[in-house]
Amino acid sequence: MAISLPSLLTPQNPSPSPLKSHRRSPVINRKWRIGASSAAPGVDLGTLEAAIAKKDSDAVKGALDQLGEIGWAKKWSSQPYVSRRMTTLRELTSLGIKNAENLAIPSVRNDAAFLFTVVGTTGFLGVLAGQLPGDWGFFVPYLVGSISLVVLAVGSVSPGLLQAAIGGFSTFFPDYQERIARHEAAHFLVAYLTGLPILGYSLDIGKEHVNLIDDRLQKLIYSGQLDAKELDRLAVVSMAGLAAEGLKYDKVVGQSADLFSLQRFINRSKPPIGKEQQQNLTRWAVLFGASLLKTNATTHEALMAAMSKKASVLECIKAIESAS
């Protein structure tokens, strides 16, 4: 239940003096006009908006905690901690994850499609160029055919350039933009539900990410002091995008960066965990993340729609809280 802004500003023991009451009234009205949100009538989101603008994770958490106390940010940090347990591939399949046994295998769909297109196109053009008269029919096919070699050479010398080209080519897949939105919205939503502040995000090609900076967690990561509880939470957030794709598509495409992030967190945790425990942590995190996404499917879709329109972080939070 939302509490209106005027009731928050009214003192618990109001003075009987008419003069003080008269002077306080204009202040209340002015703050109402500035702080009230059309998506949340009577609730001041100015503090949260300012904290997000300053990229201050502690201030964002504090503002959301206060909004949660007055009943507006009901979904913020609403997921209680659940420690990891042994998880099987059958559980992932039963939940609806497609091809669960292949989730951790990096996808080469976009890479293969790009290289096949380059080789196929240059080969076809080379055959056509061979029909040119005279010496043109001899030299042009060689020049066209060398394009494939140049692409491979660029990939060997500067993989980043080749990856950028593959990323641009990937936009031709009809599901590409929807995949990105679904993937990043899953990171955003699960982080929000587990109490990690979001300070920014991007769906731009090659820059897809959700900024989940938390000062306290950063210190633990840098010092290699992540405990089991924080590792579990970060694992669920890291695997949320993979889980979202696994629930929707037969093949997951965007898992490489997520798996890298998870491994980084594992390497910074204490006590260290073995390979079998790491595999189980990954499976459990996918299972738990997928469960949260299925439970909050309507909210996930609403957040996807907002992020696809490049909504601000505050607008995305409003979309989460207003979704039924």
PDB file of C-alpha atoms in Angstrom:
ATOM      1  CA  MET A   1       0.000   0.000   0.000  1.00  0.00           C
ATOM      2  CA  ALA A   2       1.517   3.304  -1.085  1.00  0.00           C
ATOM      3  CA  ILE A   3       1.674   6.138   1.446  1.00  0.00           C
ATOM      4  CA  SER A   4       1.102   9.574   0.043  1.00  0.00           C
ATOM      5  CA  LEU A   5       3.868  12.142   0.175  1.00  0.00           C
ATOM      6  CA  PRO A   6       2.012  14.637   2.360  1.00  0.00           C
ATOM      7  CA  SER A   7       1.552  12.042   5.103  1.00  0.00           C
ATOM      8  CA  LEU A   8       5.302  11.373   5.085  1.00  0.00           C
ATOM      9  CA  LEU A   9       6.085  15.054   5.490  1.00  0.00           C
ATOM     10  CA  THR A  10       3.537  15.727   8.217  1.00  0.00           C
ATOM     11  CA  PRO A  11       5.140  15.625  11.690  1.00  0.00           C
ATOM     12  CA  GLN A  12       3.983  12.937  14.090  1.00  0.00           C
ATOM     13  CA  ASN A  13       3.075  15.560  16.717  1.00  0.00           C
ATOM     14  CA  PRO A  14       1.841  18.518  14.692  1.00  0.00           C
ATOM     15  CA  SER A  15       1.944  21.866  16.405  1.00  0.00           C
ATOM     16  CA  PRO A  16      -1.421  23.347  17.337  1.00  0.00           C
ATOM     17  CA  SER A  17      -0.174  26.730  16.175  1.00  0.00           C
ATOM     18  CA  PRO A  18      -2.127  27.863  13.092  1.00  0.00           C
ATOM     19  CA  LEU A  19       0.891  29.883  11.971  1.00  0.00           C
ATOM     20  CA  LYS A  20       3.187  26.852  11.745  1.00  0.00           C
ATOM     21  CA  SER A  21       0.563  24.816   9.963  1.00  0.00           C
ATOM     22  CA  HIS A  22       0.047  27.613   7.468  1.00  0.00           C
ATOM     23  CA  ARG A  23       3.769  27.925   6.730  1.00  0.00           C
ATOM     24  CA  ARG A  24       4.262  24.192   6.274  1.00  0.00           C
ATOM     25  CA  SER A  25       1.471  23.797   3.738  1.00  0.00           C
ATOM     26  CA  PRO A  26       3.182  25.503   0.752  1.00  0.00           C
ATOM     27  CA  VAL A  27       6.292  23.344   1.281  1.00  0.00           C
ATOM     28  CA  ILE A  28       4.216  20.200   1.110  1.00  0.00           C
ATOM     29  CA  ASN A  29       2.503  21.302  -2.065  1.00  0.00           C
ATOM     30  CA  ARG A  30       5.768  22.297  -3.731  1.00  0.00           C
ATOM     31  CA  LYS A  31       7.406  18.934  -2.973  1.00  0.00           C
ATOM     32  CA  TRP A  32       4.326  17.163  -4.244  1.00  0.00           C
ATOM     33  CA  ARG A  33       4.638  18.851  -7.610  1.00  0.00           C
ATOM     34  CA  ILE A  34       8.360  18.153  -7.929  1.00  0.00           C
ATOM     35  CA  GLY A  35       8.641  14.683  -6.471  1.00  0.00           C
ATOM     36  CA  ALA A  36       5.435  12.933  -7.411  1.00  0.00           C
ATOM     37  CA  SER A  37       5.567  10.446 -10.270  1.00  0.00           C
ATOM     38  CA  SER A  38       2.781   9.844 -12.735  1.00  0.00           C
ATOM     39  CA  ALA A  39       3.479   6.121 -12.410  1.00  0.00           C
ATOM     40  CA  ALA A  40       3.394   6.308  -8.619  1.00  0.00           C
ATOM     41  CA  PRO A  41       1.003   9.045  -7.431  1.00  0.00           C
ATOM     42  CA  GLY A  42       1.960  10.418  -4.056  1.00  0.00           C
ATOM     43  CA  VAL A  43       5.383   8.732  -3.929  1.00  0.00           C
ATOM     44  CA  ASP A  44       8.554  10.804  -4.187  1.00  0.00           C
ATOM     45  CA  LEU A  45      11.025   9.107  -6.542  1.00  0.00           C
ATOM     46  CA  GLY A  46      13.340  12.099  -6.687  1.00  0.00           C
ATOM     47  CA  THR A  47      15.868  10.614  -4.257  1.00  0.00           C
ATOM     48  CA  LEU A  48      16.060   7.398  -6.259  1.00  0.00           C
ATOM     49  CA  GLU A  49      16.380   9.280  -9.532  1.00  0.00           C
ATOM     50  CA  ALA A  50      19.195  11.441  -8.149  1.00  0.00           C
ATOM     51  CA  ALA A  51      21.040   8.403  -6.782  1.00  0.00           C
ATOM     52  CA  ILE A  52      20.851   6.632 -10.147  1.00  0.00           C
ATOM     53  CA  ALA A  53      22.099   9.752 -11.918  1.00  0.00           C
ATOM     54  CA  LYS A  54      25.085   9.927  -9.544  1.00  0.00           C
ATOM     55  CA  LYS A  55      25.846   6.210 -10.039  1.00  0.00           C
ATOM     56  CA  ASP A  56      25.825   5.838  -6.251  1.00  0.00           C
ATOM     57  CA  SER A  57      24.943   2.211  -5.528  1.00  0.00           C
ATOM     58  CA  ASP A  58      24.605   2.704  -1.765  1.00  0.00           C
ATOM     59  CA  ALA A  59      22.242   5.634  -2.287  1.00  0.00           C
ATOM     60  CA  VAL A  60      20.200   3.621  -4.800  1.00  0.00           C
ATOM     61  CA  LYS A  61      19.873   0.772  -2.311  1.00  0.00           C
ATOM     62  CA  GLY A  62      18.922   3.168   0.456  1.00  0.00           C
ATOM     63  CA  ALA A  63      16.279   4.865  -1.683  1.00  0.00           C
ATOM     64  CA  LEU A  64      14.781   1.549  -2.784  1.00  0.00           C
ATOM     65  CA  ASP A  65      14.795   0.266   0.797  1.00  0.00           C
ATOM     66  CA  GLN A  66      12.827   3.334   1.864  1.00  0.00           C
ATOM     67  CA  LEU A  67      10.408   2.910  -1.031  1.00  0.00           C
ATOM     68  CA  GLY A  68      10.002  -0.709  -0.009  1.00  0.00           C
ATOM     69  CA  GLU A  69       9.186   0.303   3.557  1.00  0.00           C
ATOM     70  CA  ILE A  70       6.341   2.549   2.415  1.00  0.00           C
ATOM     71  CA  GLY A  71       4.969  -0.177   0.153  1.00  0.00           C
ATOM     72  CA  TRP A  72       5.944   1.019  -3.330  1.00  0.00           C
ATOM     73  CA  ALA A  73       9.067  -1.015  -4.195  1.00  0.00           C
ATOM     74  CA  LYS A  74       7.440  -4.309  -3.268  1.00  0.00           C
ATOM     75  CA  LYS A  75       9.563  -6.399  -5.623  1.00  0.00           C
ATOM     76  CA  TRP A  76      12.896  -4.864  -4.656  1.00  0.00           C
ATOM     77  CA  SER A  77      14.981  -7.441  -2.764  1.00  0.00           C
ATOM     78  CA  SER A  78      11.834  -9.544  -2.423  1.00  0.00           C
ATOM     79  CA  GLN A  79      13.545 -12.859  -3.113  1.00  0.00           C
ATOM     80  CA  PRO A  80      14.808 -14.402   0.132  1.00  0.00           C
ATOM     81  CA  TYR A  81      18.187 -16.078   0.151  1.00  0.00           C
ATOM     82  CA  VAL A  82      18.160 -19.731  -0.842  1.00  0.00           C
ATOM     83  CA  SER A  83      21.438 -21.617  -0.599  1.00  0.00           C
ATOM     84  CA  ARG A  84      22.554 -23.817  -3.455  1.00  0.00           C
ATOM     85  CA  ARG A  85      21.788 -27.514  -3.528  1.00  0.00           C
ATOM     86  CA  MET A  86      22.587 -30.457  -5.748  1.00  0.00           C
ATOM     87  CA  THR A  87      20.883 -29.945  -9.106  1.00  0.00           C
ATOM     88  CA  THR A  88      20.483 -32.343 -12.013  1.00  0.00           C
ATOM     89  CA  LEU A  89      20.007 -31.743 -15.717  1.00  0.00           C
ATOM     90  CA  ARG A  90      16.633 -33.460 -15.439  1.00  0.00           C
ATOM     91  CA  GLU A  91      15.432 -30.695 -13.124  1.00  0.00           C
ATOM     92  CA  LEU A  92      16.417 -28.089 -15.699  1.00  0.00           C
ATOM     93  CA  THR A  93      14.556 -29.967 -18.410  1.00  0.00           C
ATOM     94  CA  SER A  94      11.492 -30.404 -16.196  1.00  0.00           C
ATOM     95  CA  LEU A  95      11.422 -26.662 -15.561  1.00  0.00           C
ATOM     96  CA  GLY A  96      11.337 -25.981 -19.291  1.00  0.00           C
ATOM     97  CA  ILE A  97      14.992 -25.386 -20.179  1.00  0.00           C
ATOM     98  CA  LYS A  98      15.588 -26.627 -23.720  1.00  0.00           C
ATOM     99  CA  ASN A  99      18.723 -28.675 -24.467  1.00  0.00           C
ATOM    100  CA  ALA A 100      19.920 -28.309 -20.889  1.00  0.00           C
ATOM    101  CA  GLU A 101      22.951 -30.502 -21.538  1.00  0.00           C
ATOM    102  CA  ASN A 102      24.321 -27.952 -24.041  1.00  0.00           C
ATOM    103  CA  LEU A 103      23.795 -24.768 -22.037  1.00  0.00           C
ATOM    104  CA  ALA A 104      27.454 -24.343 -21.113  1.00  0.00           C
ATOM    105  CA  ILE A 105      28.735 -24.964 -24.643  1.00  0.00           C
ATOM    106  CA  PRO A 106      29.526 -21.610 -26.315  1.00  0.00           C
ATOM    107  CA  SER A 107      27.401 -21.039 -29.393  1.00  0.00           C
ATOM    108  CA  VAL A 108      29.104 -20.626 -32.771  1.00  0.00           C
ATOM    109  CA  ARG A 109      25.889 -19.912 -34.670  1.00  0.00           C
ATOM    110  CA  ASN A 110      26.678 -16.303 -35.493  1.00  0.00           C
ATOM    111  CA  ASP A 111      30.357 -16.984 -36.236  1.00  0.00           C
ATOM    112  CA  ALA A 112      29.584 -19.912 -38.520  1.00  0.00           C
ATOM    113  CA  ALA A 113      26.840 -18.021 -40.349  1.00  0.00           C
ATOM    114  CA  PHE A 114      29.128 -15.039 -40.928  1.00  0.00           C
ATOM    115  CA  LEU A 115      32.055 -17.088 -42.229  1.00  0.00           C
ATOM    116  CA  PHE A 116      29.786 -19.273 -44.370  1.00  0.00           C
ATOM    117  CA  THR A 117      28.245 -16.151 -45.888  1.00  0.00           C
ATOM    118  CA  VAL A 118      31.642 -14.589 -46.612  1.00  0.00           C
ATOM    119  CA  VAL A 119      33.089 -17.751 -48.153  1.00  0.00           C
ATOM    120  CA  GLY A 120      29.902 -18.595 -50.040  1.00  0.00           C
ATOM    121  CA  THR A 121      29.441 -15.095 -51.414  1.00  0.00           C
ATOM    122  CA  THR A 122      33.051 -14.659 -52.492  1.00  0.00           C
ATOM    123  CA  GLY A 123      33.050 -18.131 -54.048  1.00  0.00           C
ATOM    124  CA  PHE A 124      29.902 -17.374 -56.029  1.00  0.00           C
ATOM    125  CA  LEU A 125      31.247 -14.006 -57.169  1.00  0.00           C
ATOM    126  CA  GLY A 126      34.536 -15.646 -58.106  1.00  0.00           C
ATOM    127  CA  VAL A 127      32.741 -18.101 -60.378  1.00  0.00           C
ATOM    128  CA  LEU A 128      30.822 -15.275 -62.027  1.00  0.00           C
ATOM    129  CA  ALA A 129      34.004 -13.219 -62.415  1.00  0.00           C
ATOM    130  CA  GLY A 130      35.605 -16.149 -64.216  1.00  0.00           C
ATOM    131  CA  GLN A 131      33.247 -15.467 -67.101  1.00  0.00           C
ATOM    132  CA  LEU A 132      34.759 -12.047 -67.721  1.00  0.00           C
ATOM    133  CA  PRO A 133      36.641 -11.674 -71.006  1.00  0.00           C
ATOM    134  CA  GLY A 134      40.407 -11.735 -71.322  1.00  0.00           C
ATOM    135  CA  ASP A 135      42.726 -11.265 -68.379  1.00  0.00           C
ATOM    136  CA  TRP A 136      39.857  -9.946 -66.251  1.00  0.00           C
ATOM    137  CA  GLY A 137      38.460 -13.448 -66.069  1.00  0.00           C
ATOM    138  CA  PHE A 138      41.791 -14.609 -64.652  1.00  0.00           C
ATOM    139  CA  PHE A 139      42.698 -11.932 -62.110  1.00  0.00           C
ATOM    140  CA  VAL A 140      39.304 -10.889 -60.729  1.00  0.00           C
ATOM    141  CA  PRO A 141      38.387 -14.356 -59.357  1.00  0.00           C
ATOM    142  CA  TYR A 142      41.687 -14.422 -57.453  1.00  0.00           C
ATOM    143  CA  LEU A 143      41.056 -10.970 -56.037  1.00  0.00           C
ATOM    144  CA  VAL A 144      37.524 -11.870 -54.954  1.00  0.00           C
ATOM    145  CA  GLY A 145      38.650 -15.187 -53.509  1.00  0.00           C
ATOM    146  CA  SER A 146      41.321 -13.471 -51.429  1.00  0.00           C
ATOM    147  CA  ILE A 147      38.615 -11.649 -49.452  1.00  0.00           C
ATOM    148  CA  SER A 148      38.033 -14.779 -47.360  1.00  0.00           C
ATOM    149  CA  LEU A 149      41.748 -14.976 -46.575  1.00  0.00           C
ATOM    150  CA  VAL A 150      41.787 -11.302 -45.578  1.00  0.00           C
ATOM    151  CA  VAL A 151      38.843 -11.864 -43.211  1.00  0.00           C
ATOM    152  CA  LEU A 152      40.615 -14.796 -41.562  1.00  0.00           C
ATOM    153  CA  ALA A 153      43.836 -12.780 -41.307  1.00  0.00           C
ATOM    154  CA  VAL A 154      42.026  -9.887 -39.628  1.00  0.00           C
ATOM    155  CA  GLY A 155      40.446 -12.334 -37.187  1.00  0.00           C
ATOM    156  CA  SER A 156      43.876 -13.700 -36.289  1.00  0.00           C
ATOM    157  CA  VAL A 157      45.568 -10.324 -35.872  1.00  0.00           C
ATOM    158  CA  SER A 158      42.668  -8.353 -34.388  1.00  0.00           C
ATOM    159  CA  PRO A 159      39.860 -10.618 -33.116  1.00  0.00           C
ATOM    160  CA  GLY A 160      37.933  -7.601 -31.849  1.00  0.00           C
ATOM    161  CA  LEU A 161      37.398  -6.283 -35.376  1.00  0.00           C
ATOM    162  CA  LEU A 162      36.152  -9.645 -36.579  1.00  0.00           C
ATOM    163  CA  GLN A 163      33.846  -9.940 -33.577  1.00  0.00           C
ATOM    164  CA  ALA A 164      32.424  -6.496 -34.318  1.00  0.00           C
ATOM    165  CA  ALA A 165      31.728  -7.572 -37.893  1.00  0.00           C
ATOM    166  CA  ILE A 166      30.061 -10.761 -36.672  1.00  0.00           C
ATOM    167  CA  GLY A 167      27.989  -8.720 -34.223  1.00  0.00           C
ATOM    168  CA  GLY A 168      26.785  -6.454 -36.998  1.00  0.00           C
ATOM    169  CA  PHE A 169      26.016  -9.433 -39.209  1.00  0.00           C
ATOM    170  CA  SER A 170      24.036 -11.061 -36.383  1.00  0.00           C
ATOM    171  CA  THR A 171      21.389  -8.352 -36.615  1.00  0.00           C
ATOM    172  CA  PHE A 172      20.125 -10.070 -39.758  1.00  0.00           C
ATOM    173  CA  PHE A 173      18.827 -12.915 -37.601  1.00  0.00           C
ATOM    174  CA  PRO A 174      15.148 -12.138 -36.950  1.00  0.00           C
ATOM    175  CA  ASP A 175      15.402 -13.137 -33.280  1.00  0.00           C
ATOM    176  CA  TYR A 176      18.589 -11.210 -32.505  1.00  0.00           C
ATOM    177  CA  GLN A 177      17.167  -8.031 -30.955  1.00  0.00           C
ATOM    178  CA  GLU A 178      14.527  -9.975 -29.067  1.00  0.00           C
ATOM    179  CA  ARG A 179      17.201 -12.303 -27.702  1.00  0.00           C
ATOM    180  CA  ILE A 180      19.279  -9.382 -26.463  1.00  0.00           C
ATOM    181  CA  ALA A 181      16.304  -7.731 -24.773  1.00  0.00           C
ATOM    182  CA  ARG A 182      15.192 -10.995 -23.157  1.00  0.00           C
ATOM    183  CA  HIS A 183      18.725 -11.794 -22.006  1.00  0.00           C
ATOM    184  CA  GLU A 184      19.578  -8.399 -20.507  1.00  0.00           C
ATOM    185  CA  ALA A 185      16.117  -7.917 -18.988  1.00  0.00           C
ATOM    186  CA  ALA A 186      16.619 -11.212 -17.153  1.00  0.00           C
ATOM    187  CA  HIS A 187      19.872  -9.944 -15.611  1.00  0.00           C
ATOM    188  CA  PHE A 188      18.150  -6.683 -14.655  1.00  0.00           C
ATOM    189  CA  LEU A 189      15.073  -8.311 -13.126  1.00  0.00           C
ATOM    190  CA  VAL A 190      16.838 -11.049 -11.158  1.00  0.00           C
ATOM    191  CA  ALA A 191      19.350  -8.536  -9.799  1.00  0.00           C
ATOM    192  CA  TYR A 192      16.474  -6.302  -8.695  1.00  0.00           C
ATOM    193  CA  LEU A 193      14.605  -9.177  -7.057  1.00  0.00           C
ATOM    194  CA  THR A 194      17.709 -10.275  -5.154  1.00  0.00           C
ATOM    195  CA  GLY A 195      18.604  -6.785  -3.945  1.00  0.00           C
ATOM    196  CA  LEU A 196      21.417  -5.742  -6.288  1.00  0.00           C
ATOM    197  CA  PRO A 197      21.128  -2.116  -7.470  1.00  0.00           C
ATOM    198  CA  ILE A 198      21.091  -1.433 -11.207  1.00  0.00           C
ATOM    199  CA  LEU A 199      22.804   1.752 -12.347  1.00  0.00           C
ATOM    200  CA  GLY A 200      22.642   1.377 -16.118  1.00  0.00           C
ATOM    201  CA  TYR A 201      22.259  -0.948 -19.081  1.00  0.00           C
ATOM    202  CA  SER A 202      22.736  -1.123 -22.833  1.00  0.00           C
ATOM    203  CA  LEU A 203      21.220  -3.179 -25.635  1.00  0.00           C
ATOM    204  CA  ASP A 204      23.543  -1.751 -28.294  1.00  0.00           C
ATOM    205  CA  ILE A 205      25.355  -4.255 -30.489  1.00  0.00           C
ATOM    206  CA  GLY A 206      28.676  -5.196 -28.938  1.00  0.00           C
ATOM    207  CA  LYS A 207      27.897  -3.262 -25.748  1.00  0.00           C
ATOM    208  CA  GLU A 208      25.089  -5.359 -24.299  1.00  0.00           C
ATOM    209  CA  HIS A 209      25.293  -5.266 -20.521  1.00  0.00           C
ATOM    210  CA  VAL A 210      23.539  -4.454 -17.276  1.00  0.00           C
ATOM    211  CA  ASN A 211      25.551  -2.385 -14.799  1.00  0.00           C
ATOM    212  CA  LEU A 212      25.186  -4.071 -11.405  1.00  0.00           C
ATOM    213  CA  ILE A 213      27.823  -2.166  -9.461  1.00  0.00           C
ATOM    214  CA  ASP A 214      27.705  -2.666  -5.699  1.00  0.00           C
ATOM    215  CA  ASP A 215      30.525  -1.051  -3.732  1.00  0.00           C
ATOM    216  CA  ARG A 216      30.589  -3.660  -0.982  1.00  0.00           C
ATOM    217  CA  LEU A 217      30.563  -6.574  -3.411  1.00  0.00           C
ATOM    218  CA  GLN A 218      33.262  -4.946  -5.516  1.00  0.00           C
ATOM    219  CA  LYS A 219      35.556  -4.825  -2.503  1.00  0.00           C
ATOM    220  CA  LEU A 220      34.877  -8.487  -1.754  1.00  0.00           C
ATOM    221  CA  ILE A 221      35.544  -9.451  -5.379  1.00  0.00           C
ATOM    222  CA  TYR A 222      38.789  -7.492  -5.613  1.00  0.00           C
ATOM    223  CA  SER A 223      40.020  -8.907  -2.313  1.00  0.00           C
ATOM    224  CA  GLY A 224      38.992 -12.459  -3.207  1.00  0.00           C
ATOM    225  CA  GLN A 225      36.738 -12.704  -0.158  1.00  0.00           C
ATOM    226  CA  LEU A 226      33.352 -13.619  -1.668  1.00  0.00           C
ATOM    227  CA  ASP A 227      31.526 -15.919   0.726  1.00  0.00           C
ATOM    228  CA  ALA A 228      29.132 -18.685  -0.297  1.00  0.00           C
ATOM    229  CA  LYS A 229      26.025 -16.532   0.161  1.00  0.00           C
ATOM    230  CA  GLU A 230      27.236 -13.696  -2.068  1.00  0.00           C
ATOM    231  CA  LEU A 231      28.645 -16.141  -4.619  1.00  0.00           C
ATOM    232  CA  ASP A 232      25.258 -17.852  -4.859  1.00  0.00           C
ATOM    233  CA  ARG A 233      23.489 -14.536  -5.421  1.00  0.00           C
ATOM    234  CA  LEU A 234      25.957 -13.374  -8.069  1.00  0.00           C
ATOM    235  CA  ALA A 235      25.785 -16.771  -9.761  1.00  0.00           C
ATOM    236  CA  VAL A 236      21.997 -16.542 -10.097  1.00  0.00           C
ATOM    237  CA  VAL A 237      22.230 -13.042 -11.573  1.00  0.00           C
ATOM    238  CA  SER A 238      25.026 -14.110 -13.932  1.00  0.00           C
ATOM    239  CA  MET A 239      23.077 -17.109 -15.229  1.00  0.00           C
ATOM    240  CA  ALA A 240      19.736 -15.298 -15.506  1.00  0.00           C
ATOM    241  CA  GLY A 241      20.302 -14.294 -19.134  1.00  0.00           C
ATOM    242  CA  LEU A 242      21.284 -17.821 -20.083  1.00  0.00           C
ATOM    243  CA  ALA A 243      18.211 -19.141 -18.259  1.00  0.00           C
ATOM    244  CA  ALA A 244      15.939 -16.696 -20.089  1.00  0.00           C
ATOM    245  CA  GLU A 245      17.236 -17.835 -23.473  1.00  0.00           C
ATOM    246  CA  GLY A 246      17.066 -21.493 -22.459  1.00  0.00           C
ATOM    247  CA  LEU A 247      13.389 -21.150 -21.554  1.00  0.00           C
ATOM    248  CA  LYS A 248      12.554 -19.613 -24.933  1.00  0.00           C
ATOM    249  CA  TYR A 249      14.957 -20.972 -27.552  1.00  0.00           C
ATOM    250  CA  ASP A 250      16.369 -24.348 -28.511  1.00  0.00           C
ATOM    251  CA  LYS A 251      19.904 -22.940 -28.540  1.00  0.00           C
ATOM    252  CA  VAL A 252      21.450 -20.340 -26.251  1.00  0.00           C
ATOM    253  CA  VAL A 253      23.635 -17.787 -28.045  1.00  0.00           C
ATOM    254  CA  GLY A 254      24.732 -15.235 -25.443  1.00  0.00           C
ATOM    255  CA  GLN A 255      26.183 -17.414 -22.700  1.00  0.00           C
ATOM    256  CA  SER A 256      29.933 -16.955 -23.219  1.00  0.00           C
ATOM    257  CA  ALA A 257      30.272 -13.635 -21.371  1.00  0.00           C
ATOM    258  CA  ASP A 258      27.966 -14.850 -18.593  1.00  0.00           C
ATOM    259  CA  LEU A 259      29.995 -17.999 -18.017  1.00  0.00           C
ATOM    260  CA  PHE A 260      33.175 -15.920 -17.985  1.00  0.00           C
ATOM    261  CA  SER A 261      31.687 -13.607 -15.338  1.00  0.00           C
ATOM    262  CA  LEU A 262      30.606 -16.553 -13.211  1.00  0.00           C
ATOM    263  CA  GLN A 263      34.065 -18.106 -13.406  1.00  0.00           C
ATOM    264  CA  ARG A 264      35.557 -14.792 -12.331  1.00  0.00           C
ATOM    265  CA  PHE A 265      33.318 -14.741  -9.266  1.00  0.00           C
ATOM    266  CA  ILE A 266      34.159 -18.358  -8.466  1.00  0.00           C
ATOM    267  CA  ASN A 267      37.873 -17.583  -8.657  1.00  0.00           C
ATOM    268  CA  ARG A 268      37.370 -14.751  -6.155  1.00  0.00           C
ATOM    269  CA  SER A 269      35.440 -16.777  -3.593  1.00  0.00           C
ATOM    270  CA  LYS A 270      36.511 -18.314  -0.299  1.00  0.00           C
ATOM    271  CA  PRO A 271      36.698 -21.125   0.458  1.00  0.00           C
ATOM    272  CA  PRO A 272      37.556 -22.264  -3.091  1.00  0.00           C
ATOM    273  CA  ILE A 273      35.242 -24.814  -4.688  1.00  0.00           C
ATOM    274  CA  GLY A 274      36.182 -27.774  -6.889  1.00  0.00           C
ATOM    275  CA  LYS A 275      35.190 -28.468 -10.483  1.00  0.00           C
ATOM    276  CA  GLU A 276      32.216 -30.646  -9.587  1.00  0.00           C
ATOM    277  CA  GLN A 277      30.939 -27.984  -7.199  1.00  0.00           C
ATOM    278  CA  GLN A 278      31.413 -25.353  -9.898  1.00  0.00           C
ATOM    279  CA  GLN A 279      29.345 -27.387 -12.348  1.00  0.00           C
ATOM    280  CA  ASN A 280      26.640 -27.873  -9.753  1.00  0.00           C
ATOM    281  CA  LEU A 281      26.670 -24.157  -8.901  1.00  0.00           C
ATOM    282  CA  THR A 282      26.152 -23.340 -12.579  1.00  0.00           C
ATOM    283  CA  ARG A 283      23.241 -25.775 -12.922  1.00  0.00           C
ATOM    284  CA  TRP A 284      21.643 -24.594  -9.681  1.00  0.00           C
ATOM    285  CA  ALA A 285      22.012 -20.922 -10.655  1.00  0.00           C
ATOM    286  CA  VAL A 286      20.333 -21.579 -14.017  1.00  0.00           C
ATOM    287  CA  LEU A 287      17.533 -23.499 -12.287  1.00  0.00           C
ATOM    288  CA  PHE A 288      16.960 -20.839  -9.650  1.00  0.00           C
ATOM    289  CA  GLY A 289      17.167 -17.982 -12.156  1.00  0.00           C
ATOM    290  CA  ALA A 290      14.743 -19.728 -14.511  1.00  0.00           C
ATOM    291  CA  SER A 291      12.331 -20.321 -11.615  1.00  0.00           C
ATOM    292  CA  LEU A 292      12.355 -16.615 -10.764  1.00  0.00           C
ATOM    293  CA  LEU A 293      11.769 -15.681 -14.396  1.00  0.00           C
ATOM    294  CA  LYS A 294       8.863 -18.098 -14.774  1.00  0.00           C
ATOM    295  CA  THR A 295       7.295 -16.861 -11.545  1.00  0.00           C
ATOM    296  CA  ASN A 296       7.702 -13.256 -12.711  1.00  0.00           C
ATOM    297  CA  ALA A 297       7.034 -13.857 -16.413  1.00  0.00           C
ATOM    298  CA  THR A 298       4.678 -10.882 -16.795  1.00  0.00           C
ATOM    299  CA  THR A 299       7.163  -8.583 -15.100  1.00  0.00           C
ATOM    300  CA  HIS A 300       9.964  -9.893 -17.308  1.00  0.00           C
ATOM    301  CA  GLU A 301       7.960  -9.163 -20.453  1.00  0.00           C
ATOM    302  CA  ALA A 302       7.093  -5.668 -19.221  1.00  0.00           C
ATOM    303  CA  LEU A 303      10.750  -4.960 -18.495  1.00  0.00           C
ATOM    304  CA  MET A 304      11.761  -6.272 -21.922  1.00  0.00           C
ATOM    305  CA  ALA A 305       9.327  -3.868 -23.552  1.00  0.00           C
ATOM    306  CA  ALA A 306      10.665  -0.933 -21.536  1.00  0.00           C
ATOM    307  CA  MET A 307      14.314  -1.743 -22.225  1.00  0.00           C
ATOM    308  CA  SER A 308      13.617  -2.240 -25.937  1.00  0.00           C
ATOM    309  CA  LYS A 309      12.372   1.358 -25.974  1.00  0.00           C
ATOM    310  CA  LYS A 310      15.612   2.466 -24.265  1.00  0.00           C
ATOM    311  CA  ALA A 311      13.777   3.504 -21.130  1.00  0.00           C
ATOM    312  CA  SER A 312      15.802   4.976 -18.282  1.00  0.00           C
ATOM    313  CA  VAL A 313      16.725   2.835 -15.287  1.00  0.00           C
ATOM    314  CA  LEU A 314      14.058   4.598 -13.230  1.00  0.00           C
ATOM    315  CA  GLU A 315      11.433   3.912 -15.900  1.00  0.00           C
ATOM    316  CA  CYS A 316      12.503   0.264 -15.970  1.00  0.00           C
ATOM    317  CA  ILE A 317      12.069   0.053 -12.202  1.00  0.00           C
ATOM    318  CA  LYS A 318       8.610   1.578 -12.583  1.00  0.00           C
ATOM    319  CA  ALA A 319       7.809  -1.061 -15.213  1.00  0.00           C
ATOM    320  CA  ILE A 320       8.854  -3.802 -12.786  1.00  0.00           C
ATOM    321  CA  GLU A 321       6.816  -2.441  -9.911  1.00  0.00           C
ATOM    322  CA  SER A 322       3.730  -1.673 -11.991  1.00  0.00           C
ATOM    323  CA  ALA A 323       3.587  -5.075 -13.715  1.00  0.00           C
ATOM    324  CA  SER A 324       0.915  -7.339 -12.301  1.00  0.00           C
TER     325      SER A 324
END
